[in-house]
XYZ file of C-alpha atoms in Angstrom:
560
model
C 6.789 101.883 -23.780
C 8.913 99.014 -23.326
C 12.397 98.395 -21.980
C 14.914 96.326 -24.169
C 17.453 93.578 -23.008
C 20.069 91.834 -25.214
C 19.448 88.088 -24.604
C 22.828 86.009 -23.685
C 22.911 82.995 -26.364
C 24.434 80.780 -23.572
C 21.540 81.259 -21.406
C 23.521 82.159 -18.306
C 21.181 85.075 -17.772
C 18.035 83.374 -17.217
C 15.658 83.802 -14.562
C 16.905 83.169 -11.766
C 20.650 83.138 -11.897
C 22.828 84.610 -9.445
C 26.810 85.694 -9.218
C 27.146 85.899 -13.460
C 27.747 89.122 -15.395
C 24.156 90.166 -16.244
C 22.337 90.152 -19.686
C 23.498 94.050 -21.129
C 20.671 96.191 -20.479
C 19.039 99.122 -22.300
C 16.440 101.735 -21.555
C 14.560 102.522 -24.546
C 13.796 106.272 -24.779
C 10.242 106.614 -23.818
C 11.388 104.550 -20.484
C 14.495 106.575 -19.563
C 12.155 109.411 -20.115
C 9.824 108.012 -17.420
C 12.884 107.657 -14.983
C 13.985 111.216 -15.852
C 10.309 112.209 -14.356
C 10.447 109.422 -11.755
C 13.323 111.183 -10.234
C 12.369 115.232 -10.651
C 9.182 113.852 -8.770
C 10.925 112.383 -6.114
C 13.105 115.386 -6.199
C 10.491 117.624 -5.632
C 8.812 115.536 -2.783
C 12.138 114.894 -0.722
C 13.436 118.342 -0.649
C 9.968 119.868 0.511
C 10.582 117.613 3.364
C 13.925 119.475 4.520
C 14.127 122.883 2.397
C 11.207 124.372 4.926
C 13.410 123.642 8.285
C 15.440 126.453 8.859
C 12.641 128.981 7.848
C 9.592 127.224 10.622
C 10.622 129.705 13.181
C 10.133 133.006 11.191
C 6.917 131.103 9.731
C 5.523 130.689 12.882
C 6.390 134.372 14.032
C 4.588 135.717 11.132
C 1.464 133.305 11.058
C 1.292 132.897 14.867
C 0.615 129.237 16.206
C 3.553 128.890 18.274
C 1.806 126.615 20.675
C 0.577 123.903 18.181
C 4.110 124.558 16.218
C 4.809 120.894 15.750
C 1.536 120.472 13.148
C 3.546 122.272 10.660
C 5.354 118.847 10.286
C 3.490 116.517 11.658
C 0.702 117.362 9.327
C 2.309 116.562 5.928
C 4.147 113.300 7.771
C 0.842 111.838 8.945
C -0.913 112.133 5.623
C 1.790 111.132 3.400
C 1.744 107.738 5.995
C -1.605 107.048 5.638
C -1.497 107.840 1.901
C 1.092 105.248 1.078
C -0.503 102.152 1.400
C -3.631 102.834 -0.106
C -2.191 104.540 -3.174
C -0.101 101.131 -3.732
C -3.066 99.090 -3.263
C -4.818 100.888 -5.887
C -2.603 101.665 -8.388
C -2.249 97.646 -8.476
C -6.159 97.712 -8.847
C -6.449 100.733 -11.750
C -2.547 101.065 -12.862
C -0.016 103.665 -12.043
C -0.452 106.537 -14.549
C -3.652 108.127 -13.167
C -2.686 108.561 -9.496
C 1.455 109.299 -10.236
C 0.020 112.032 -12.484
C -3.076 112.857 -9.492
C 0.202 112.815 -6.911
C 2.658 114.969 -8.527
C -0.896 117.689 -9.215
C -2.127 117.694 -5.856
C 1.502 118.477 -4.539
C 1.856 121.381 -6.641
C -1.590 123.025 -5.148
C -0.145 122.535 -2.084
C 2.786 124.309 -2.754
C 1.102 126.759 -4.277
C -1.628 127.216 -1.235
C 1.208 126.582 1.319
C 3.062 130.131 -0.408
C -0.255 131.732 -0.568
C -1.170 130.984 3.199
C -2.757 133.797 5.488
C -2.846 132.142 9.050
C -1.078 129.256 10.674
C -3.740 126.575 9.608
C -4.235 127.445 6.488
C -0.541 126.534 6.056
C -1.192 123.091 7.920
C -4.150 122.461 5.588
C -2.115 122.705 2.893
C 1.162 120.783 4.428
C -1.757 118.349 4.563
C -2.235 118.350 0.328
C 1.512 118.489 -0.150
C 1.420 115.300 2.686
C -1.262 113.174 0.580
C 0.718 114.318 -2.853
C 3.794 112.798 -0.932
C 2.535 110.041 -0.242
C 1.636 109.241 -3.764
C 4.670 110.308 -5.470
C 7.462 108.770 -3.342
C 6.132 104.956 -3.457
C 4.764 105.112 -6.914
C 8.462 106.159 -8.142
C 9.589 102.826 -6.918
C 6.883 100.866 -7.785
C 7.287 102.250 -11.220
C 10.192 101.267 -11.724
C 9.808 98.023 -10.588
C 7.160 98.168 -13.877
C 9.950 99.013 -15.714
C 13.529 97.685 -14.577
C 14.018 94.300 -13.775
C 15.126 93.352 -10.441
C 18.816 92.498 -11.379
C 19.174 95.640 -13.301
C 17.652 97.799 -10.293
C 20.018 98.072 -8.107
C 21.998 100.688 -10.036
C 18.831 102.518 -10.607
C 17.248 102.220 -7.208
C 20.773 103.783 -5.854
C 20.295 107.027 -7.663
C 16.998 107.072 -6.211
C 18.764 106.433 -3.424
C 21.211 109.365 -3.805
C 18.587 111.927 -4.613
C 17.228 111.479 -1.361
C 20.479 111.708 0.117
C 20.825 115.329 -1.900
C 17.861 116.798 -0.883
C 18.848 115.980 2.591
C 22.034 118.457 2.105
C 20.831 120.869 -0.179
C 17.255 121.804 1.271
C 18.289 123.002 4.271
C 21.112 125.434 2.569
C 18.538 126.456 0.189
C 15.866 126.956 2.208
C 18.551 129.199 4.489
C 19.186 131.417 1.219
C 16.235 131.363 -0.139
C 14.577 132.411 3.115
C 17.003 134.963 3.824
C 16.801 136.877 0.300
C 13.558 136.187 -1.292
C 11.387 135.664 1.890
C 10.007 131.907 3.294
C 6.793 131.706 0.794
C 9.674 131.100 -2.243
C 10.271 127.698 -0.634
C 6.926 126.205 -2.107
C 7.305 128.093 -4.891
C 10.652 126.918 -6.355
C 9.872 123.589 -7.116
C 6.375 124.156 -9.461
C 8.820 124.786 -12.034
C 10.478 120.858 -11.255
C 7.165 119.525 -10.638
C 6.026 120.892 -13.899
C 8.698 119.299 -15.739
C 8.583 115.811 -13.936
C 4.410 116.190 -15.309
C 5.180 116.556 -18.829
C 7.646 114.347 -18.781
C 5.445 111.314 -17.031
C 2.719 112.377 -18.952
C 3.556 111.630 -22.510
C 6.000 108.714 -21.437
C 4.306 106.945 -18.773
C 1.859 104.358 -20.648
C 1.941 100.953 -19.010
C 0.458 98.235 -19.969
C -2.373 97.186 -17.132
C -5.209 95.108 -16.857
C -7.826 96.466 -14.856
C -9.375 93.685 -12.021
C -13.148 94.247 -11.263
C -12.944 94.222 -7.429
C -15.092 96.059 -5.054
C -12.839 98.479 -3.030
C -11.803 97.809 0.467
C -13.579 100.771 1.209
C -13.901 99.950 5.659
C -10.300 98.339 5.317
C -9.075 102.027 3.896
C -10.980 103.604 6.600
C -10.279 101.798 9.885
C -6.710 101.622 8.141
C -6.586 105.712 8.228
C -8.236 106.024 11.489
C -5.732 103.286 13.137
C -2.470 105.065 11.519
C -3.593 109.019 12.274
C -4.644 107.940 16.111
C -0.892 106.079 16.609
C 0.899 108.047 14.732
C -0.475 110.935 16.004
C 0.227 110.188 19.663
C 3.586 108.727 19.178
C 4.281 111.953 17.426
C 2.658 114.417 20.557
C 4.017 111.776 23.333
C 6.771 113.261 25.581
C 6.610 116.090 23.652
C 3.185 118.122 23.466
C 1.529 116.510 25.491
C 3.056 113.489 28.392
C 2.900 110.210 27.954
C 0.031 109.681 30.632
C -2.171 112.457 28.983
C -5.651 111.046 28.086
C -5.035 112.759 25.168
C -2.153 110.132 24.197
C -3.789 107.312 26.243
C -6.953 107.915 23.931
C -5.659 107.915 20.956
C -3.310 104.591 21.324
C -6.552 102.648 22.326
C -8.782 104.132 19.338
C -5.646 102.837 17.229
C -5.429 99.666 18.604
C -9.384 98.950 18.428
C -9.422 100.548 14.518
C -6.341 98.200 13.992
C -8.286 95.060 15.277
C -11.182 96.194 13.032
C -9.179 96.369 10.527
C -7.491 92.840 10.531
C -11.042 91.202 10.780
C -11.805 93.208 7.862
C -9.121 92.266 5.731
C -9.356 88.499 6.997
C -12.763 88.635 4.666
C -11.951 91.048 1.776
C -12.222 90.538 -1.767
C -9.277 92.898 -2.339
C -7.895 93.862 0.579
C -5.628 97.153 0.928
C -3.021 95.494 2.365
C -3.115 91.307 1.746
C -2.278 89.452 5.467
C -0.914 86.980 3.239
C 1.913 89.170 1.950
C 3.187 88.760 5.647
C 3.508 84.657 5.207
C 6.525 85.753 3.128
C 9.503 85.860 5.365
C 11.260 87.855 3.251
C 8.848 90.616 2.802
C 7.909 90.497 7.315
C 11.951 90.677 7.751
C 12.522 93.019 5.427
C 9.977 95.769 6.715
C 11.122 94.884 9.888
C 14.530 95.485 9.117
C 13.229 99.204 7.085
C 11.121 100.050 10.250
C 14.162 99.836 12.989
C 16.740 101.598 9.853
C 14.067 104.455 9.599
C 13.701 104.884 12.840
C 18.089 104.860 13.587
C 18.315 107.144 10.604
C 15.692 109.833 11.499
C 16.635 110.259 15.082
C 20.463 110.493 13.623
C 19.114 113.251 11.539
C 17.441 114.684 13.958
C 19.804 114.554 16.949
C 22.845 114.898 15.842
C 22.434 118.700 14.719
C 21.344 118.753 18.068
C 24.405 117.990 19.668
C 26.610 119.853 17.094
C 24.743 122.903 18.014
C 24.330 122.809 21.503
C 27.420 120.782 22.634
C 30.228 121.759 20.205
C 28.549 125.340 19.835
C 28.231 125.105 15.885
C 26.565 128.259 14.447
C 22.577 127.439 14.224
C 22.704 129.322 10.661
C 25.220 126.797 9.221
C 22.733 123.906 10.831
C 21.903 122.868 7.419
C 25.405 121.059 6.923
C 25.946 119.743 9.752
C 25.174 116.485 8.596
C 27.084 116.845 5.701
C 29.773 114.095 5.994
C 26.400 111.419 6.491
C 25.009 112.313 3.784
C 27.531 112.386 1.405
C 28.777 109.340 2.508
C 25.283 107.865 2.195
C 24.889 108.958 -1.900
C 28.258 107.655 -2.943
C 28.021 104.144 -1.054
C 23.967 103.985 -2.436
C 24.893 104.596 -6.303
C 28.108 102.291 -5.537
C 26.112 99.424 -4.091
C 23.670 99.467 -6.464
C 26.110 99.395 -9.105
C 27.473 96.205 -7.298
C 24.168 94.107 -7.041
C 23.837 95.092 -10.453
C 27.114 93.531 -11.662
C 27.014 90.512 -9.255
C 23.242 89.807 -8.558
C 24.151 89.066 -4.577
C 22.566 91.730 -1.885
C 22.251 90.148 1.673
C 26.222 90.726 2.158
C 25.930 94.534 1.319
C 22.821 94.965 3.956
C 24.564 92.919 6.761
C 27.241 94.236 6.113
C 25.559 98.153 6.348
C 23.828 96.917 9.410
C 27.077 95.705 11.317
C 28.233 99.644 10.075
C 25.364 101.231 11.551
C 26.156 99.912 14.810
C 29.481 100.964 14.770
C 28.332 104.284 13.879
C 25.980 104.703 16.833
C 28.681 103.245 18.517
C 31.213 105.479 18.029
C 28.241 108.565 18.465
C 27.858 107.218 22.229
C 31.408 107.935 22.565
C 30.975 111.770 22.288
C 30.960 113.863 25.440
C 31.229 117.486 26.234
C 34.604 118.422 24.584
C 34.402 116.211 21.828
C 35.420 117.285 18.722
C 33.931 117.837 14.962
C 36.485 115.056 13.484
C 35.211 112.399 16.045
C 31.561 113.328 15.380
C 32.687 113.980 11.589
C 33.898 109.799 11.426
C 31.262 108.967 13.453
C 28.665 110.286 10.784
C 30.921 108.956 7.765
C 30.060 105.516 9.183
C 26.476 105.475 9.579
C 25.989 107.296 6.426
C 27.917 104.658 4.541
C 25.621 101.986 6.783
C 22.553 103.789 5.568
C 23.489 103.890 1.798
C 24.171 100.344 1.937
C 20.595 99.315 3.491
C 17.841 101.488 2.790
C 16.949 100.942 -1.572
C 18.209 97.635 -0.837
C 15.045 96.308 1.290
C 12.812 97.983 -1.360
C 14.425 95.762 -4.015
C 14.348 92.839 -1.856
C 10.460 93.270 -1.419
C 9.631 93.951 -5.003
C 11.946 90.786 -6.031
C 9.629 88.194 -4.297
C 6.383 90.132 -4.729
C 3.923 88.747 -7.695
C 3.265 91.447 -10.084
C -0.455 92.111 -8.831
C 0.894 92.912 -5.265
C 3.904 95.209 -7.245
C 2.432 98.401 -5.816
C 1.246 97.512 -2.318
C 4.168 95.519 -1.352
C 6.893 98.102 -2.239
C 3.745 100.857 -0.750
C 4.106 98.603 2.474
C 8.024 99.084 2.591
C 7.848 102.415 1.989
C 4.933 103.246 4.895
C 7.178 100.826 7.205
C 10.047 103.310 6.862
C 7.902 106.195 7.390
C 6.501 104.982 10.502
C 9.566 104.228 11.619
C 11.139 107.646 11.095
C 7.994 109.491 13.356
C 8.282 106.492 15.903
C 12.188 106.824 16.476
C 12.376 110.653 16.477
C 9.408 110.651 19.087
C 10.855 107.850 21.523
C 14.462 109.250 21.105
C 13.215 112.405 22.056
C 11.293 111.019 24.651
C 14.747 109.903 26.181
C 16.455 112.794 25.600
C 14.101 114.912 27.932
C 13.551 112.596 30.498
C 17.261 112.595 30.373
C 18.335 116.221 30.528
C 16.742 117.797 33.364
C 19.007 115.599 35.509
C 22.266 115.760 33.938
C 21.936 119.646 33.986
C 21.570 119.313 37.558
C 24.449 116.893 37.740
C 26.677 119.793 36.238
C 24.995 122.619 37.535
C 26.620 124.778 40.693
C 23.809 126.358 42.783
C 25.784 129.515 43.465
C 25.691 130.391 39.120
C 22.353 129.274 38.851
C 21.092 131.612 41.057
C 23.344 134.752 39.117
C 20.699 134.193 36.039
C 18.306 136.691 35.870
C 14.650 135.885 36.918
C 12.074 133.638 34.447
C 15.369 132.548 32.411
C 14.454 128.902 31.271
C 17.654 126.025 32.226
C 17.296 123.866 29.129
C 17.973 122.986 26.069
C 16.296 126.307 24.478
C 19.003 128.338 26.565
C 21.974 127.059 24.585
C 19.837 126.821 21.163
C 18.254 130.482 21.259
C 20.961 132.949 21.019
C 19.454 135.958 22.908
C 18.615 133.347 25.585
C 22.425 132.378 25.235
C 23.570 135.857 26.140
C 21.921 136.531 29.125
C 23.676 133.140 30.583
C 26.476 133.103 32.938
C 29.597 130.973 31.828
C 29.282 128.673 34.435
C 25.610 128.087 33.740
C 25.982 127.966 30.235
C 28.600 125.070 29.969
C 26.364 123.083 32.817
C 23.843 122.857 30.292
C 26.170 122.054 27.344
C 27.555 119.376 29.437
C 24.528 117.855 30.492
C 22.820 118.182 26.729
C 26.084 115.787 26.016
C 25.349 113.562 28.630
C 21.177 113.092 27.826
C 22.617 112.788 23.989
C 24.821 109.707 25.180
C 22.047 108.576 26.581
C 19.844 108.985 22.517
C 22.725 107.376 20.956
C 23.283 104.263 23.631
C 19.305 103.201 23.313
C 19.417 104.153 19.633
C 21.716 100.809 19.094
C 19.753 98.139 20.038
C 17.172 99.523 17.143
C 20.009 99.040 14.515
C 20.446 95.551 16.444
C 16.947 94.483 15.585
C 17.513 95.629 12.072
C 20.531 93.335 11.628
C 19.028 90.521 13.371
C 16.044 90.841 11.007
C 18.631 91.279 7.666
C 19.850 87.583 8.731
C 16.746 85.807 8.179
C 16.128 87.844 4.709
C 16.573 84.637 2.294
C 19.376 85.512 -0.410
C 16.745 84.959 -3.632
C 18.031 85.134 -7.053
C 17.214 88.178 -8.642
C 14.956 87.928 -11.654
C 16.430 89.399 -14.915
C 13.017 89.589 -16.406
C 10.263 91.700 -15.577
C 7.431 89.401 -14.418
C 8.661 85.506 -13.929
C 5.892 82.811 -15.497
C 4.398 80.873 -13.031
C 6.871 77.662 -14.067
C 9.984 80.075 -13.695
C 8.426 81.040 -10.254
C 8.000 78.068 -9.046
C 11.236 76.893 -10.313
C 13.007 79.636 -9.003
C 11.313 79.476 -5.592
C 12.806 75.467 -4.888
C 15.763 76.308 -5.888
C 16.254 78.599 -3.222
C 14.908 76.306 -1.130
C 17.709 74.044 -1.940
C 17.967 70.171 -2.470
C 16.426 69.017 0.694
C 13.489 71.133 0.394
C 11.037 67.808 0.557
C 7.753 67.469 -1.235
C 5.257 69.404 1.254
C 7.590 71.528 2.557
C 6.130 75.196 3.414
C 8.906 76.296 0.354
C 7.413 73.989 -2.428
C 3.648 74.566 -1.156
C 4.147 78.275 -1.567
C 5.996 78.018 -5.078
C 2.693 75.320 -6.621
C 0.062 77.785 -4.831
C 1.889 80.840 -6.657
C 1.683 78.702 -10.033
C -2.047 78.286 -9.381
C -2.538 81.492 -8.432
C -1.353 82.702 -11.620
């Protein structure tokens, strides 16, 4: 499988150039076949990540497990995390085919055990499989087509990648509401074996890249102190302020075993003959400021997601059943400007504009969220969205391409893996120190709003929080006066989520700026001459002989 390019006879589409109509570009058919199963896979993976939502209450009143409710998701998110990196690092190792094709199975069995499941944790056993499938099949798809697409021509590709995500994130919470509500909540694994089953044939008589197997001995100590140092942080930044406080031992524990695994695992990889995840790939300031810049976009981005249904349900008093398009106007705003500025870096080759310039948006979009109060309305939270969606669908496939760009082709799969496990970090980190703020927050700004005389009117054992204005039956046993209280102080511990949200988005911009403005390659893999051509150019005229730039660009020609 190969794809084709028609070469320009005046050479202006070389390696390496920048702001000139690229070389035309075709897919053969066995490649656009690939990305036809590229993106049902990634289909499948992203909307299993938002169709089950609106069903997890009924799940949990059927299967019991109310008290450990938060494993349903936190289960699938930590393995998928830990997954990511390694699969990259070994797909580089023993090529792509085997463990896309491995992924996209194991997902399906948990699907299939996840609709089959008979008590609570034989559900989270199998949101576990679906996690480690996950994990496999949402870097892979981009490291794939970094196999296949050069990086000038990716940006138009990468933004339908892009746009599928943004998709899923509209339609799998309306059709997990229907489905739920007419076939019953074990349909929502079931409905996409029929995609995944597709997406397998597809990859499976398509997907034959070439690869040259390295005789390495696996990292095998790297991969486990790796695992244990991800699961034990992630793990209590996930149950921090939430399940359990932030002085529990429980959390305490768990933040020193992942600090010790993560020393462990830094001497490790210091000495390894192929390490999981190469120290050196952090010498690149591109690739450190770019997963920098993913990490503080993921973490914005989730706790937008996560807190702004919030507010539209408990402040504005949307209907919970229509919670599923709430963030609509984000969303849609986020596919359009994705598949638009990918067509862009496409046609002009030039990136670091479009992410600053998505940044710079983001802000403004948390800025104008911090300007909602109690009595707001759904246009101002409506523009509000529009504008960090269109931030969002400017940044987030753009710091994948940037990665895979300056990556060498035998660190493809672990540099874009490293991208992608940035961003998921940074969506369970900002949802769990965001929510941490919100209900330190609320407690007090209830009180703030609350008049002694109604409080005492509710009936006995009623709960004053968030729950009150979220459950409906608790909801109609409130007085008015109590009610509105809490609907006025949810606004005010929001503010508060939206002000401290900002100066993430900050550290993202700042981090954007140092990302060097590389050429984009219009070939696949660059020969070592072409890299190290390509590398002092960007380093520009004074770049002087010993210069960190022109060291790096001769050690890269030796290298290779």
């Amino acid at each position: 499988m190969t794809s084709t390019t028609t070469a320009r006879p005046d050479g202006a589409g070389r390696p390496g150039s920048n702001g000139t109509t690229p070389a035309p570009f075709h897919l053969d058919a066995g490649s656009r076949a690939v990305f036809i199963g590229l993106m049902i896979g990634m289909f499948v993976a992203a909307i299993s990540q938002t169709i089950v939502s609106p069903a997890l209450p009924i799940i949990v009143a059927e299967l019991g497990g109310m008290e450990h409710y938060s494993w349903l998701a936190t289960s699938a998110m930590l393995a998928s995390a830990v997954v990511v990196p390694v699969v990259g690092k070994l797909s580089d190792l023993y090529g792509r085919r085997p463990f896309y094709i491995a992924g996209l199975v194991l997902f399906m069995i948990g699907a299939v055990l996840s609709g089959l499941a008979q008590s609570f944790w034989w559900l989270v056993g199998a949101r576990v499989i679906q996690g480690i499938g996950m994990g496999t099949l949402m870097p892979l798809s981009q490291v794939i087509i970094g196999d296949i697409i050069p990086p000038r021509q990716r940006g138009k590709y990468q933004g339908l990648m892009g746009a599928v995500f943004g998709i899923c994130s509209i339609a799998g919470p309306l059709a997990g509401g229907f489905i739920t509500d007419h076939w019953g909540w074990r349909w929502l694994f079931f409905v996409g074996i029929p995609f995944g089953l597709v997406g397998l044939v597809f990859i499976a008589k398509n997907l034959h890249l070439p690869h040259t197997p390295r005789k390495a001995v696996v990292d095998v100590w790297g991969i486990v102190t790796l695992t244990v140092a991800l699961v034990a942080i992630l793990l209590a930044t996930s149950w921090g302020g939430t399940t359990y406080p932030w002085s529990d031992w429980h959390v305490i524990g768990l933040y020193v075993l992942g600090a010790v695994a993560l020393v462990a695992f830094v001497l490790i990889e210091r000495r390894a003959e192929e390490p999981v995840i190469p120290l050196r790939l952090f010498r690149n300031p591109t690739f450190t400021a770019s997963n920098i810049a993913s990490l503080a976009v993921a973490m914005g981005m989730f706790g937008a997601i996560f807190y702004i249904p919030v507010y539209a349900q408990g402040v504005l008093e949307a209907n919970a059943t229509s919670s599923g398009a709430i963030v609509m106007p984000m969303s849609l705003s986020m596919i359009v400007l994705s598949m638009l500025i990918g067509a862009l870096i496409t046609r002009t080759g030039r990136y670091k504009a479009f992410m600053v310039a998505g940044t710079v948006l983001m802000i403004a979009g948390f800025g104008l969220l911090t300007q909602l109060h109690y009595g707001s309305s759904y246009l101002q939270l409506t523009i509000a969205m529009i504008v960090l969606g269109l931030g969002l669908g400017a940044t987030m496939q753009t710091y994948t391409l940037v990665v895979q760009n300056t990556a060498e082709r035998r660190d493809l799969g672990v540099a874009t893996s490293a991208t992608q496990f940035f961003r998921s970090a940074g969506g369970t980190v900002g949802i769990a120190v965001l929510g941490t703020v919100m209900a330190s927050r609320l407690p007090a700004a209830i009180a703030d709003h609350l008049d002694p005389a109604a409080a005492a009117q509710m009936p006995a054992g009623t709960e004053i929080g968030i729950d009150a204005v979220l459950d409906p039956n608790v909801l109609a046993q409130l007085p008015d006066p109590v009610e509105e209280a809490i609907r006025m102080g949810l606004a005010d511990a929001l503010h508060q989520v939206f002000v401290v949200a900002i100066p993430l988005v900050v550290v993202a911009f700042l981090a954007t700026l140092f990302i060097k403005a590389l050429p984009l390659r219009e070939t696949l893999h660059e020969a070592p001459a072409e890299r190290a051509e390509g590398a002092l150019e960007a380093a520009g005229p004074v770049a002087a002989e010993g210069s960190p730039e022109v060291v790096e660009a001769e050690e890269s020609a030796e290298r290779r």
